[in-house]
Short mmCIF file of C-alpha atoms and ligand atoms in Angstrom, two decimals:
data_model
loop_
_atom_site.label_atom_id
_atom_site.label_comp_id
_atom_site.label_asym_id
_atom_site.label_seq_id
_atom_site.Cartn_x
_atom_site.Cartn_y
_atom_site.Cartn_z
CA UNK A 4 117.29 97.83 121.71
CA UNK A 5 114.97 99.69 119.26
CA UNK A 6 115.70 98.17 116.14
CA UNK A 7 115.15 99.12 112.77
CA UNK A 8 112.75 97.77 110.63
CA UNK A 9 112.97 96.79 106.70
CA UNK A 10 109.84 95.28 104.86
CA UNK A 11 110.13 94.37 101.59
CA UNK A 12 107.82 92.05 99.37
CA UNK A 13 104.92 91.80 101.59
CA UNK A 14 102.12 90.23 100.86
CA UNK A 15 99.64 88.73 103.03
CA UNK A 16 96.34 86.54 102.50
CA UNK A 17 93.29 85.08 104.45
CA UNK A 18 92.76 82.07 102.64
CA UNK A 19 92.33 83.26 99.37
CA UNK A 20 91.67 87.00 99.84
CA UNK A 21 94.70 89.04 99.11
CA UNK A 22 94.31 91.71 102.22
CA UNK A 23 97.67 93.70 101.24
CA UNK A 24 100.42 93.60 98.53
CA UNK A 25 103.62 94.11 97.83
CA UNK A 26 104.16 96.48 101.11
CA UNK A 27 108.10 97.64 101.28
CA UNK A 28 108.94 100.64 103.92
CA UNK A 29 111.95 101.28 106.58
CA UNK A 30 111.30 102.24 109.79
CA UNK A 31 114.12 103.89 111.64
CA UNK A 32 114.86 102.91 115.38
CA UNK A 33 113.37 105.52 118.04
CA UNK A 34 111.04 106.61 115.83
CA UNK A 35 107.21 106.83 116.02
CA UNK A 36 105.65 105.89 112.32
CA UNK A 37 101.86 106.69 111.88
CA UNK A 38 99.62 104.18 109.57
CA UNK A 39 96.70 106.18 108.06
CA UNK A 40 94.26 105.23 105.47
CA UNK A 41 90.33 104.21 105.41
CA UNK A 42 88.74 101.27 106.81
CA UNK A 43 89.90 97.61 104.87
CA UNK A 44 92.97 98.75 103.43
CA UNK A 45 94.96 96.51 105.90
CA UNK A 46 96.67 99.11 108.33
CA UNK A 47 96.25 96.63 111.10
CA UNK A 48 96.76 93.34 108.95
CA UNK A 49 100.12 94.67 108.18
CA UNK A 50 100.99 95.75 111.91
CA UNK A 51 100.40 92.18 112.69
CA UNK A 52 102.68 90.65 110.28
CA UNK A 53 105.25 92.51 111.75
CA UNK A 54 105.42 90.32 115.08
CA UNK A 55 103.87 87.39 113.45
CA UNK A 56 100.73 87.15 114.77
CA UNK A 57 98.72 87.35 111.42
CA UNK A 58 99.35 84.26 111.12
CA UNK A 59 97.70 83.09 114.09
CA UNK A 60 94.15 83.86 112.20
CA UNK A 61 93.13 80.33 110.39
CA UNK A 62 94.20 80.84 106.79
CA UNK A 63 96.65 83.97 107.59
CA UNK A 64 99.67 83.48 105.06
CA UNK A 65 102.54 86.22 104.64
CA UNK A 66 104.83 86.56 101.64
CA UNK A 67 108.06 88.50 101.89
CA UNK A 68 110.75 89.63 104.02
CA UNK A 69 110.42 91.69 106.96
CA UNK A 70 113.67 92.25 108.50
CA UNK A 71 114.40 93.84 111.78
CA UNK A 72 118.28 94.92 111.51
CA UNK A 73 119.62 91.60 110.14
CA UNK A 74 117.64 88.91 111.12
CA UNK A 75 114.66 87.45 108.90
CA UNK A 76 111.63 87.88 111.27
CA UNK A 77 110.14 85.06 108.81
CA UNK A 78 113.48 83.24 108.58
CA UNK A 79 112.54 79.16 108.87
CA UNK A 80 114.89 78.84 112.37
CA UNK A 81 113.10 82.00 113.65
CA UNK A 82 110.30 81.18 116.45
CA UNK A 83 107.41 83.46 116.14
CA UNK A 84 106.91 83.32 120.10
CA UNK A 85 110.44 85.09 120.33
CA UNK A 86 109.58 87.31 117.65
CA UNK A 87 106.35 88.44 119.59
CA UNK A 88 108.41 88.80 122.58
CA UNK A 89 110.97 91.19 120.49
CA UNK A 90 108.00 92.90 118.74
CA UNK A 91 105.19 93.95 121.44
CA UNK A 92 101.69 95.10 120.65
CA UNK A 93 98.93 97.15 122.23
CA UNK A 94 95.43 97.07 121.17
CA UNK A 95 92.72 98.63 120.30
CA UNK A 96 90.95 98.11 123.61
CA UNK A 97 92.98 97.83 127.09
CA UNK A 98 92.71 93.95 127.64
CA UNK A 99 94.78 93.57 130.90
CA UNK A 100 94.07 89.81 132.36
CA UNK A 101 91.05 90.22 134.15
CA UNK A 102 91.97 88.23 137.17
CA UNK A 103 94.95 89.37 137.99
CA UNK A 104 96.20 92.55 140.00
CA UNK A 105 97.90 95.36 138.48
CA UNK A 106 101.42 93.68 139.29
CA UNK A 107 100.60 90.72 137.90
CA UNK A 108 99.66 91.86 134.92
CA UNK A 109 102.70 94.20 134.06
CA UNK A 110 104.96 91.28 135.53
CA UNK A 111 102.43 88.44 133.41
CA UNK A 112 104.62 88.82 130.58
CA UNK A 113 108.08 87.92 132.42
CA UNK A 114 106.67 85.08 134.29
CA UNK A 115 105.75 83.72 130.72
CA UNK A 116 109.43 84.41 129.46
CA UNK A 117 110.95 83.24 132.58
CA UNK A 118 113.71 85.78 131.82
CA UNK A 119 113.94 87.77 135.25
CA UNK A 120 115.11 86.98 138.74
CA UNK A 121 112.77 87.33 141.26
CA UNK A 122 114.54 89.47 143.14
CA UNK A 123 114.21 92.08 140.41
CA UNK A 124 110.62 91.56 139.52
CA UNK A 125 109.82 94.65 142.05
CA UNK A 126 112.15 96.82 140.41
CA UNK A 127 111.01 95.99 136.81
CA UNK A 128 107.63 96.39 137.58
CA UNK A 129 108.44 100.04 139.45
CA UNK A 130 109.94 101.13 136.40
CA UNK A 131 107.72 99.39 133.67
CA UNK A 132 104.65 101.59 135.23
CA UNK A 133 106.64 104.60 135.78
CA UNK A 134 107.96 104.06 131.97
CA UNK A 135 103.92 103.91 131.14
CA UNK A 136 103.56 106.84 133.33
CA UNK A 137 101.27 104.95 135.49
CA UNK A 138 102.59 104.52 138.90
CA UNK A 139 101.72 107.27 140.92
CA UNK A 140 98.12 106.76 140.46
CA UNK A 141 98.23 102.77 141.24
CA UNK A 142 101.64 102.32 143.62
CA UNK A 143 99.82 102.28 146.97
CA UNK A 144 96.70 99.37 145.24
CA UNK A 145 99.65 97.05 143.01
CA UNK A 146 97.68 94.25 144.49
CA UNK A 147 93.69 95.15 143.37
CA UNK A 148 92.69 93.93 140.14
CA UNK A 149 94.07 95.67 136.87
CA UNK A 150 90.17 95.58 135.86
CA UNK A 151 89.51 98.68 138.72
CA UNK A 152 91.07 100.68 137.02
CA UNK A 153 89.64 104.06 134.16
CA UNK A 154 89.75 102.82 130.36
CA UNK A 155 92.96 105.54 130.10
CA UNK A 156 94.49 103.31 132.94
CA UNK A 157 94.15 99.89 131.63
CA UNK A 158 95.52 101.34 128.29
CA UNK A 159 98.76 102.67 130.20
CA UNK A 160 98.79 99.30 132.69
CA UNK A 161 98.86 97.02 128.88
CA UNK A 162 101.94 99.33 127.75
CA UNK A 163 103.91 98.90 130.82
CA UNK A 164 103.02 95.27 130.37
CA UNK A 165 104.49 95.46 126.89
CA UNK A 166 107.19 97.41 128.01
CA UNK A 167 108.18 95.22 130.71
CA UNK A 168 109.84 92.65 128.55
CA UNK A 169 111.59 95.02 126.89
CA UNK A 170 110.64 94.93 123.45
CA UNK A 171 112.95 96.48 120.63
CA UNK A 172 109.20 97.58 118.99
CA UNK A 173 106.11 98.40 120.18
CA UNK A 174 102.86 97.80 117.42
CA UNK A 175 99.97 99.99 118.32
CA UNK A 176 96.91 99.43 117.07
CA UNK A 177 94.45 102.27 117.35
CA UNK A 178 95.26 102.83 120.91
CA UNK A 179 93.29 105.47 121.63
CA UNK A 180 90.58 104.90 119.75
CA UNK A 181 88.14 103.69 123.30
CA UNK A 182 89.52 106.37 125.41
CA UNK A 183 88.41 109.78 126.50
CA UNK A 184 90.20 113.16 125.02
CA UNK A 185 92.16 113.62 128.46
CA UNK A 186 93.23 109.88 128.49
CA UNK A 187 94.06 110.36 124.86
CA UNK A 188 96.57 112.76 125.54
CA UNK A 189 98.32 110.91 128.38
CA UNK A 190 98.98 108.41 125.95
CA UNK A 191 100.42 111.05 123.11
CA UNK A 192 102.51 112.31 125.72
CA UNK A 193 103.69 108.68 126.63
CA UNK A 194 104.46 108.07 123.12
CA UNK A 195 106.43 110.85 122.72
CA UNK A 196 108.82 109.38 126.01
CA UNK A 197 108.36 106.05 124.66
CA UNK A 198 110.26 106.47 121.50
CA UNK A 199 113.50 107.50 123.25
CA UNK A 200 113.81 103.72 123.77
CA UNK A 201 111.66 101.94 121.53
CA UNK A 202 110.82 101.82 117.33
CA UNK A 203 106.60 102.32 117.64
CA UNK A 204 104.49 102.17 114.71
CA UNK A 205 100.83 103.48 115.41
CA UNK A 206 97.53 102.59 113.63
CA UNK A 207 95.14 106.24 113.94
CA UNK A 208 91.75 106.73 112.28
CA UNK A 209 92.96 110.24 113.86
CA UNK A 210 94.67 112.82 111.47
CA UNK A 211 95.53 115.05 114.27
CA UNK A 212 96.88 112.23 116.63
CA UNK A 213 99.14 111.03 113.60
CA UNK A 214 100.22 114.81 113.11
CA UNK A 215 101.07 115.07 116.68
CA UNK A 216 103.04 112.10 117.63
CA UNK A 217 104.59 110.61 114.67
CA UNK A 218 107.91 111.58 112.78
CA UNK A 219 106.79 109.44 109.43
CA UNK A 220 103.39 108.60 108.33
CA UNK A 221 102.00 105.89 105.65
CA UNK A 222 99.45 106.38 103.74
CA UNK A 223 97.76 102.60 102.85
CA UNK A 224 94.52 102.65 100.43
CA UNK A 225 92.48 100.15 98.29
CA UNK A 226 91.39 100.29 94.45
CA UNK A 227 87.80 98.94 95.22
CA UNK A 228 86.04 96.38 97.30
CA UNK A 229 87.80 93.31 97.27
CA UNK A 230 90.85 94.63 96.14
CA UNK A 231 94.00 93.97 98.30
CA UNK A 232 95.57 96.98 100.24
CA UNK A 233 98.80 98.66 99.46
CA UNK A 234 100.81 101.51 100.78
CA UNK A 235 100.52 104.54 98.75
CA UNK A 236 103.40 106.38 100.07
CA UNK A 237 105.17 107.03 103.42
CA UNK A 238 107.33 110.02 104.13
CA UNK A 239 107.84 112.31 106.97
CA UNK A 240 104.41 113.56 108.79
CA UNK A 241 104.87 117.10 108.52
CA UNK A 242 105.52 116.66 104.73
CA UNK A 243 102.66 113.84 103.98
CA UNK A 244 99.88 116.81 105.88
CA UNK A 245 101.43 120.11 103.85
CA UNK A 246 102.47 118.43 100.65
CA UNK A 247 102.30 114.85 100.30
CA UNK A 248 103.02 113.47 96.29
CA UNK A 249 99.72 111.06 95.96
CA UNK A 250 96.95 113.17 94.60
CA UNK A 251 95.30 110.12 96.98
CA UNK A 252 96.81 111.26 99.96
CA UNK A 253 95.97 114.85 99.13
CA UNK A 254 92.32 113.76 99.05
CA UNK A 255 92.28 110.96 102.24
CA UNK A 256 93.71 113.76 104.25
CA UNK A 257 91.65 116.56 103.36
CA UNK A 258 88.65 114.56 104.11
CA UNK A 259 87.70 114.88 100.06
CA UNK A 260 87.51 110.78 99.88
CA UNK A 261 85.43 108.22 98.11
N1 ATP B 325 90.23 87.52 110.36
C1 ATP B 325 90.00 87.85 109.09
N2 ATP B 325 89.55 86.94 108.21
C2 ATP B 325 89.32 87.26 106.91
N3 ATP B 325 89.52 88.49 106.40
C3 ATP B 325 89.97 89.45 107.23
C4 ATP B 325 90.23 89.18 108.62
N4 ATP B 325 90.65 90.33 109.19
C5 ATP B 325 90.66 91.25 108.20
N5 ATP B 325 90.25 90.74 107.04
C6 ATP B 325 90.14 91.44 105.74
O1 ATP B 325 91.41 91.99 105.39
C7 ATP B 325 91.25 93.29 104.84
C8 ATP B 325 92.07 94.29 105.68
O2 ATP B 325 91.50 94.36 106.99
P1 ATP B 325 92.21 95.14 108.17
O3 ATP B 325 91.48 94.82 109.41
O4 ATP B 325 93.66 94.89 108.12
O5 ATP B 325 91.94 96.66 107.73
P2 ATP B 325 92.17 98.01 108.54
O6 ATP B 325 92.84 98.96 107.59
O7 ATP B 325 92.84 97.74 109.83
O8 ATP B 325 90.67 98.51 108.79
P3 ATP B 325 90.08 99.37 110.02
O9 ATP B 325 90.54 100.78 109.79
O10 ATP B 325 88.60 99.24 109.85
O11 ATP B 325 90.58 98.78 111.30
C9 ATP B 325 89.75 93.57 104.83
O12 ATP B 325 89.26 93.25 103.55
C10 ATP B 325 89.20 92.63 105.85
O13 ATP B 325 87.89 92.26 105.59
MG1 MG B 326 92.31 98.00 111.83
#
Protein backbone atom coordinates (compact mmCIF):
# COMPACT_ATOMS: atom_id res chain seq x y z
CA UNK A 1 0.00 0.00 0.00
CA UNK A 2 0.79 3.66 -0.91
CA UNK A 3 3.45 3.37 -3.23
CA UNK A 4 5.90 5.62 -4.44
CA UNK A 5 5.93 7.09 -7.60
CA UNK A 6 9.01 7.79 -10.16
CA UNK A 7 8.34 9.52 -13.63
CA UNK A 8 10.95 9.97 -15.77
CA UNK A 9 10.95 10.78 -19.65
CA UNK A 10 7.43 11.66 -20.08
CA UNK A 11 6.09 12.72 -22.90
CA UNK A 12 2.67 12.51 -24.08
CA UNK A 13 0.78 13.42 -27.48
CA UNK A 14 -2.80 13.69 -29.00
CA UNK A 15 -2.14 12.73 -32.35
CA UNK A 16 0.34 15.03 -33.30
CA UNK A 17 0.11 17.75 -30.61
CA UNK A 18 2.81 17.41 -28.06
CA UNK A 19 0.52 18.25 -24.75
CA UNK A 20 3.61 17.75 -22.20
CA UNK A 21 7.38 16.92 -22.34
CA UNK A 22 9.93 15.45 -20.82
CA UNK A 23 8.03 15.43 -17.22
CA UNK A 24 10.44 13.56 -14.45
CA UNK A 25 9.32 14.00 -10.56
CA UNK A 26 9.14 11.47 -7.38
CA UNK A 27 6.37 11.30 -5.39
CA UNK A 28 6.86 9.87 -1.96
CA UNK A 29 4.23 7.32 -0.50
CA UNK A 30 1.62 9.01 2.05
CA UNK A 31 2.11 12.07 0.69
CA UNK A 32 -0.32 14.63 -0.84
CA UNK A 33 1.50 16.42 -4.06
CA UNK A 34 -0.32 19.59 -5.45
CA UNK A 35 -0.23 20.25 -9.48
CA UNK A 36 -0.52 24.04 -10.10
CA UNK A 37 -0.10 25.98 -13.20
CA UNK A 38 -2.57 27.88 -15.80
CA UNK A 39 -5.05 26.44 -18.01
CA UNK A 40 -3.36 24.00 -21.13
CA UNK A 41 -0.22 23.30 -19.58
CA UNK A 42 -1.27 19.61 -19.09
CA UNK A 43 -1.77 19.29 -15.19
CA UNK A 44 -4.56 16.88 -15.85
CA UNK A 45 -3.04 15.19 -19.09
CA UNK A 46 -0.22 14.18 -16.94
CA UNK A 47 -2.46 12.92 -13.91
CA UNK A 48 -3.94 10.65 -16.42
CA UNK A 49 -0.89 9.07 -17.68
CA UNK A 50 -0.23 8.07 -14.40
CA UNK A 51 -3.06 5.26 -14.30
CA UNK A 52 -3.14 4.94 -17.98
CA UNK A 53 -6.10 6.33 -18.96
CA UNK A 54 -4.67 9.03 -21.39
CA UNK A 55 -4.49 6.70 -23.52
CA UNK A 56 -7.99 5.87 -23.68
CA UNK A 57 -8.53 9.40 -25.69
CA UNK A 58 -8.25 8.41 -29.65
CA UNK A 59 -4.71 9.42 -30.56
CA UNK A 60 -3.40 9.59 -26.72
CA UNK A 61 0.34 8.27 -26.93
CA UNK A 62 2.80 8.37 -23.79
CA UNK A 63 6.58 8.23 -23.96
CA UNK A 64 8.61 7.33 -20.91
CA UNK A 65 8.73 5.52 -17.78
CA UNK A 66 6.52 5.98 -14.97
CA UNK A 67 7.36 3.66 -12.30
CA UNK A 68 5.46 2.99 -9.17
CA UNK A 69 8.17 1.29 -6.71
CA UNK A 70 9.57 -1.25 -9.22
CA UNK A 71 7.22 -2.11 -11.63
CA UNK A 72 6.95 -0.30 -15.19
CA UNK A 73 3.32 1.06 -15.09
CA UNK A 74 3.95 1.10 -19.08
CA UNK A 75 5.88 -2.19 -18.98
CA UNK A 76 4.49 -4.38 -22.29
CA UNK A 77 3.12 -7.45 -19.71
CA UNK A 78 1.49 -4.68 -17.58
CA UNK A 79 -2.51 -4.46 -18.10
CA UNK A 80 -3.68 -0.96 -17.91
CA UNK A 81 -7.11 -2.23 -16.29
CA UNK A 82 -4.90 -3.44 -13.24
CA UNK A 83 -2.99 -0.40 -13.32
CA UNK A 84 -6.31 1.71 -13.03
CA UNK A 85 -7.34 -0.52 -10.34
CA UNK A 86 -3.82 0.18 -8.43
CA UNK A 87 -4.00 3.90 -9.40
CA UNK A 88 -7.65 5.40 -8.60
CA UNK A 89 -8.99 8.73 -9.75
CA UNK A 90 -11.59 11.28 -8.74
CA UNK A 91 -12.88 13.89 -10.94
CA UNK A 92 -13.61 17.01 -11.47
CA UNK A 93 -17.35 16.56 -11.05
CA UNK A 94 -18.89 13.75 -8.60
CA UNK A 95 -20.05 11.16 -11.32
CA UNK A 96 -21.41 8.33 -9.04
CA UNK A 97 -23.53 5.76 -11.41
CA UNK A 98 -26.69 7.31 -11.63
CA UNK A 99 -28.79 4.27 -11.18
CA UNK A 100 -27.47 2.77 -8.56
CA UNK A 101 -27.84 3.30 -4.65
CA UNK A 102 -25.21 4.62 -2.53
CA UNK A 103 -23.96 0.92 -1.75
CA UNK A 104 -23.80 0.03 -4.99
CA UNK A 105 -21.86 2.51 -6.06
CA UNK A 106 -19.02 2.41 -3.34
CA UNK A 107 -19.23 -1.54 -3.73
CA UNK A 108 -19.51 -0.97 -8.04
CA UNK A 109 -15.91 -1.07 -8.13
CA UNK A 110 -15.40 -4.60 -6.29
CA UNK A 111 -18.12 -6.27 -8.13
CA UNK A 112 -16.07 -5.23 -11.31
CA UNK A 113 -12.77 -6.68 -9.71
CA UNK A 114 -14.46 -9.61 -8.34
CA UNK A 115 -11.83 -9.45 -5.56
CA UNK A 116 -14.10 -9.58 -2.31
CA UNK A 117 -16.24 -12.18 -0.62
CA UNK A 118 -19.58 -11.38 -0.20
CA UNK A 119 -19.68 -11.83 3.12
CA UNK A 120 -17.35 -8.86 3.55
CA UNK A 121 -18.90 -6.54 1.06
CA UNK A 122 -20.92 -4.93 4.21
CA UNK A 123 -17.91 -4.39 6.08
CA UNK A 124 -15.90 -2.85 3.18
CA UNK A 125 -18.49 -0.68 2.28
CA UNK A 126 -18.93 0.50 6.27
CA UNK A 127 -15.48 1.40 6.26
CA UNK A 128 -14.93 2.73 2.61
CA UNK A 129 -17.69 5.58 3.58
CA UNK A 130 -16.49 6.06 6.99
CA UNK A 131 -12.77 6.29 5.33
CA UNK A 132 -14.59 9.13 2.93
CA UNK A 133 -16.09 10.47 6.01
CA UNK A 134 -19.44 9.89 4.62
CA UNK A 135 -21.38 7.46 6.60
CA UNK A 136 -23.10 9.08 9.21
CA UNK A 137 -24.98 11.26 6.95
CA UNK A 138 -26.10 8.26 4.43
CA UNK A 139 -25.98 4.85 6.86
CA UNK A 140 -29.70 4.74 7.63
CA UNK A 141 -30.66 5.49 3.19
CA UNK A 142 -27.46 2.89 1.75
CA UNK A 143 -30.21 1.76 -0.50
CA UNK A 144 -31.61 5.37 -2.23
CA UNK A 145 -29.87 6.43 -5.19
CA UNK A 146 -26.21 7.92 -4.87
CA UNK A 147 -27.79 10.78 -7.24
CA UNK A 148 -29.98 12.18 -3.85
CA UNK A 149 -27.42 13.12 -2.49
CA UNK A 150 -25.54 17.36 -2.07
CA UNK A 151 -22.69 17.90 -4.81
CA UNK A 152 -20.15 17.72 -1.44
CA UNK A 153 -21.77 14.17 -0.98
CA UNK A 154 -21.45 12.64 -4.30
CA UNK A 155 -17.79 13.96 -4.25
CA UNK A 156 -17.14 12.02 -0.82
CA UNK A 157 -19.57 8.83 -2.07
CA UNK A 158 -16.86 8.72 -5.60
CA UNK A 159 -13.78 8.68 -3.02
CA UNK A 160 -15.06 5.95 -0.92
CA UNK A 161 -15.77 4.30 -4.23
CA UNK A 162 -12.13 4.79 -5.12
CA UNK A 163 -11.10 3.90 -1.89
CA UNK A 164 -12.93 0.79 -1.71
CA UNK A 165 -10.61 -1.16 -3.90
CA UNK A 166 -7.91 -0.11 -2.16
CA UNK A 167 -5.80 1.75 -4.36
CA UNK A 168 -1.97 2.33 -3.53
CA UNK A 169 -2.79 6.12 -5.26
CA UNK A 170 -5.47 8.22 -5.51
CA UNK A 171 -5.35 10.97 -8.81
CA UNK A 172 -7.49 13.96 -8.09
CA UNK A 173 -8.43 16.04 -10.54
CA UNK A 174 -9.72 19.41 -9.44
CA UNK A 175 -11.95 17.91 -6.90
CA UNK A 176 -13.32 20.65 -5.51
CA UNK A 177 -13.56 22.75 -8.11
CA UNK A 178 -17.99 22.20 -8.39
CA UNK A 179 -18.43 22.27 -4.73
CA UNK A 180 -19.46 24.82 -2.19
CA UNK A 181 -16.73 26.46 0.39
CA UNK A 182 -18.17 24.18 3.34
CA UNK A 183 -18.10 21.01 1.09
CA UNK A 184 -14.68 22.16 0.04
CA UNK A 185 -13.35 21.86 3.31
CA UNK A 186 -14.78 18.43 4.15
CA UNK A 187 -12.85 17.27 1.42
CA UNK A 188 -9.36 19.15 2.63
CA UNK A 189 -9.97 17.64 5.81
CA UNK A 190 -10.50 14.12 4.13
CA UNK A 191 -7.37 14.55 2.31
CA UNK A 192 -5.47 15.26 5.07
CA UNK A 193 -6.81 11.50 6.71
CA UNK A 194 -6.51 10.11 3.38
CA UNK A 195 -2.83 10.35 3.02
CA UNK A 196 -2.10 8.27 6.13
CA UNK A 197 -2.86 5.37 3.75
CA UNK A 198 -2.67 6.44 0.33
CA UNK A 199 0.11 8.49 -2.21
CA UNK A 200 -2.61 11.45 -3.64
CA UNK A 201 -1.61 13.82 -6.17
CA UNK A 202 -4.18 16.80 -6.55
CA UNK A 203 -4.91 19.02 -9.62
CA UNK A 204 -6.06 22.87 -7.88
CA UNK A 205 -6.73 26.02 -9.90
CA UNK A 206 -6.74 26.95 -5.98
CA UNK A 207 -3.45 28.45 -4.45
CA UNK A 208 -4.81 28.31 -1.04
CA UNK A 209 -6.25 24.67 -1.33
CA UNK A 210 -2.69 23.56 -2.66
CA UNK A 211 -1.10 25.54 0.38
CA UNK A 212 -3.35 23.81 2.72
CA UNK A 213 -3.33 20.21 1.92
CA UNK A 214 -0.30 19.34 0.08
CA UNK A 215 3.33 18.54 1.39
CA UNK A 216 4.97 19.12 -2.34
CA UNK A 217 3.66 21.19 -5.09
CA UNK A 218 4.53 21.32 -9.04
CA UNK A 219 4.56 24.02 -10.80
CA UNK A 220 3.69 22.96 -14.80
CA UNK A 221 3.63 26.01 -17.46
CA UNK A 222 3.72 26.49 -21.30
CA UNK A 223 6.10 28.74 -23.59
CA UNK A 224 3.12 29.89 -25.87
CA UNK A 225 0.06 28.56 -27.55
CA UNK A 226 0.70 25.41 -29.01
CA UNK A 227 3.62 24.72 -27.18
CA UNK A 228 3.73 21.42 -25.15
CA UNK A 229 3.60 21.66 -21.25
CA UNK A 230 6.40 20.96 -18.90
CA UNK A 231 7.00 21.04 -15.22
CA UNK A 232 8.85 24.00 -14.13
CA UNK A 233 9.82 22.84 -10.78
CA UNK A 234 8.36 20.85 -7.84
CA UNK A 235 9.54 21.15 -4.29
CA UNK A 236 7.95 21.26 -0.95
CA UNK A 237 4.64 23.63 -0.73
CA UNK A 238 5.63 25.77 1.96
CA UNK A 239 8.93 26.49 0.07
CA UNK A 240 7.39 26.77 -3.69
CA UNK A 241 4.65 29.81 -1.86
CA UNK A 242 7.66 31.75 0.30
CA UNK A 243 10.55 31.18 -2.04
CA UNK A 244 10.20 29.06 -4.93
CA UNK A 245 13.59 29.20 -7.59
CA UNK A 246 11.50 29.87 -11.06
CA UNK A 247 11.19 33.58 -11.45
CA UNK A 248 7.90 31.74 -13.29
CA UNK A 249 6.64 30.38 -10.28
CA UNK A 250 7.30 33.61 -8.43
CA UNK A 251 5.00 35.29 -10.97
CA UNK A 252 2.07 32.27 -11.48
CA UNK A 253 1.77 32.42 -7.77
CA UNK A 254 1.62 35.94 -7.09
CA UNK A 255 -1.07 36.29 -9.58
CA UNK A 256 1.59 38.65 -11.78
CA UNK A 257 1.01 36.14 -14.98
CA UNK A 258 0.77 36.46 -18.70
N1 LIG B 1 -8.93 15.05 -25.71
C1 LIG B 1 -8.03 15.90 -26.20
N2 LIG B 1 -7.74 15.92 -27.51
C2 LIG B 1 -6.82 16.78 -28.02
N3 LIG B 1 -6.11 17.65 -27.27
C3 LIG B 1 -6.36 17.68 -25.95
C4 LIG B 1 -7.33 16.81 -25.35
N4 LIG B 1 -7.35 17.08 -24.01
C5 LIG B 1 -6.44 18.06 -23.82
N5 LIG B 1 -5.85 18.42 -24.97
C6 LIG B 1 -4.79 19.45 -25.14
O1 LIG B 1 -3.67 19.12 -24.31
C7 LIG B 1 -3.15 20.29 -23.71
C8 LIG B 1 -3.17 20.10 -22.18
O2 LIG B 1 -4.53 20.02 -21.74
P1 LIG B 1 -4.92 19.63 -20.25
O3 LIG B 1 -6.38 19.43 -20.21
O4 LIG B 1 -4.04 18.54 -19.80
O5 LIG B 1 -4.51 20.97 -19.48
P2 LIG B 1 -4.81 21.41 -17.98
O6 LIG B 1 -3.53 21.95 -17.43
O7 LIG B 1 -5.45 20.31 -17.23
O8 LIG B 1 -5.84 22.62 -18.17
P3 LIG B 1 -7.04 23.10 -17.21
O9 LIG B 1 -6.38 23.82 -16.07
O10 LIG B 1 -7.82 24.04 -18.07
O11 LIG B 1 -7.82 21.91 -16.79
C9 LIG B 1 -4.01 21.45 -24.20
O12 LIG B 1 -3.34 22.04 -25.29
C10 LIG B 1 -5.28 20.80 -24.64
O13 LIG B 1 -5.91 21.51 -25.64
MG1 LIG C 1 -7.32 20.07 -16.30
Amino acid sequence: MAKRIDVSGLTAYYGSHKAIEDISMTVEPRSVTAFIGPSGCGKSTFLRTLNRMHEVTPGGRVEGKVMLDDENLYGSEVDPVSVRRTVGMVFQRPNPFPTMSIFENVAAGLKLNGSYKKSELDGIVERSLKGANLWNEVKDRLNKPGAGLSGGQQQRLCIARAIAVEPDVLLMDEPCSALDPISTLAIEDLIGELKERFTIVIVTHNMQQAARVSDRTAFFNLAGVGQPGKLIEIDETERIFSNPSVQATEDYISGRFG
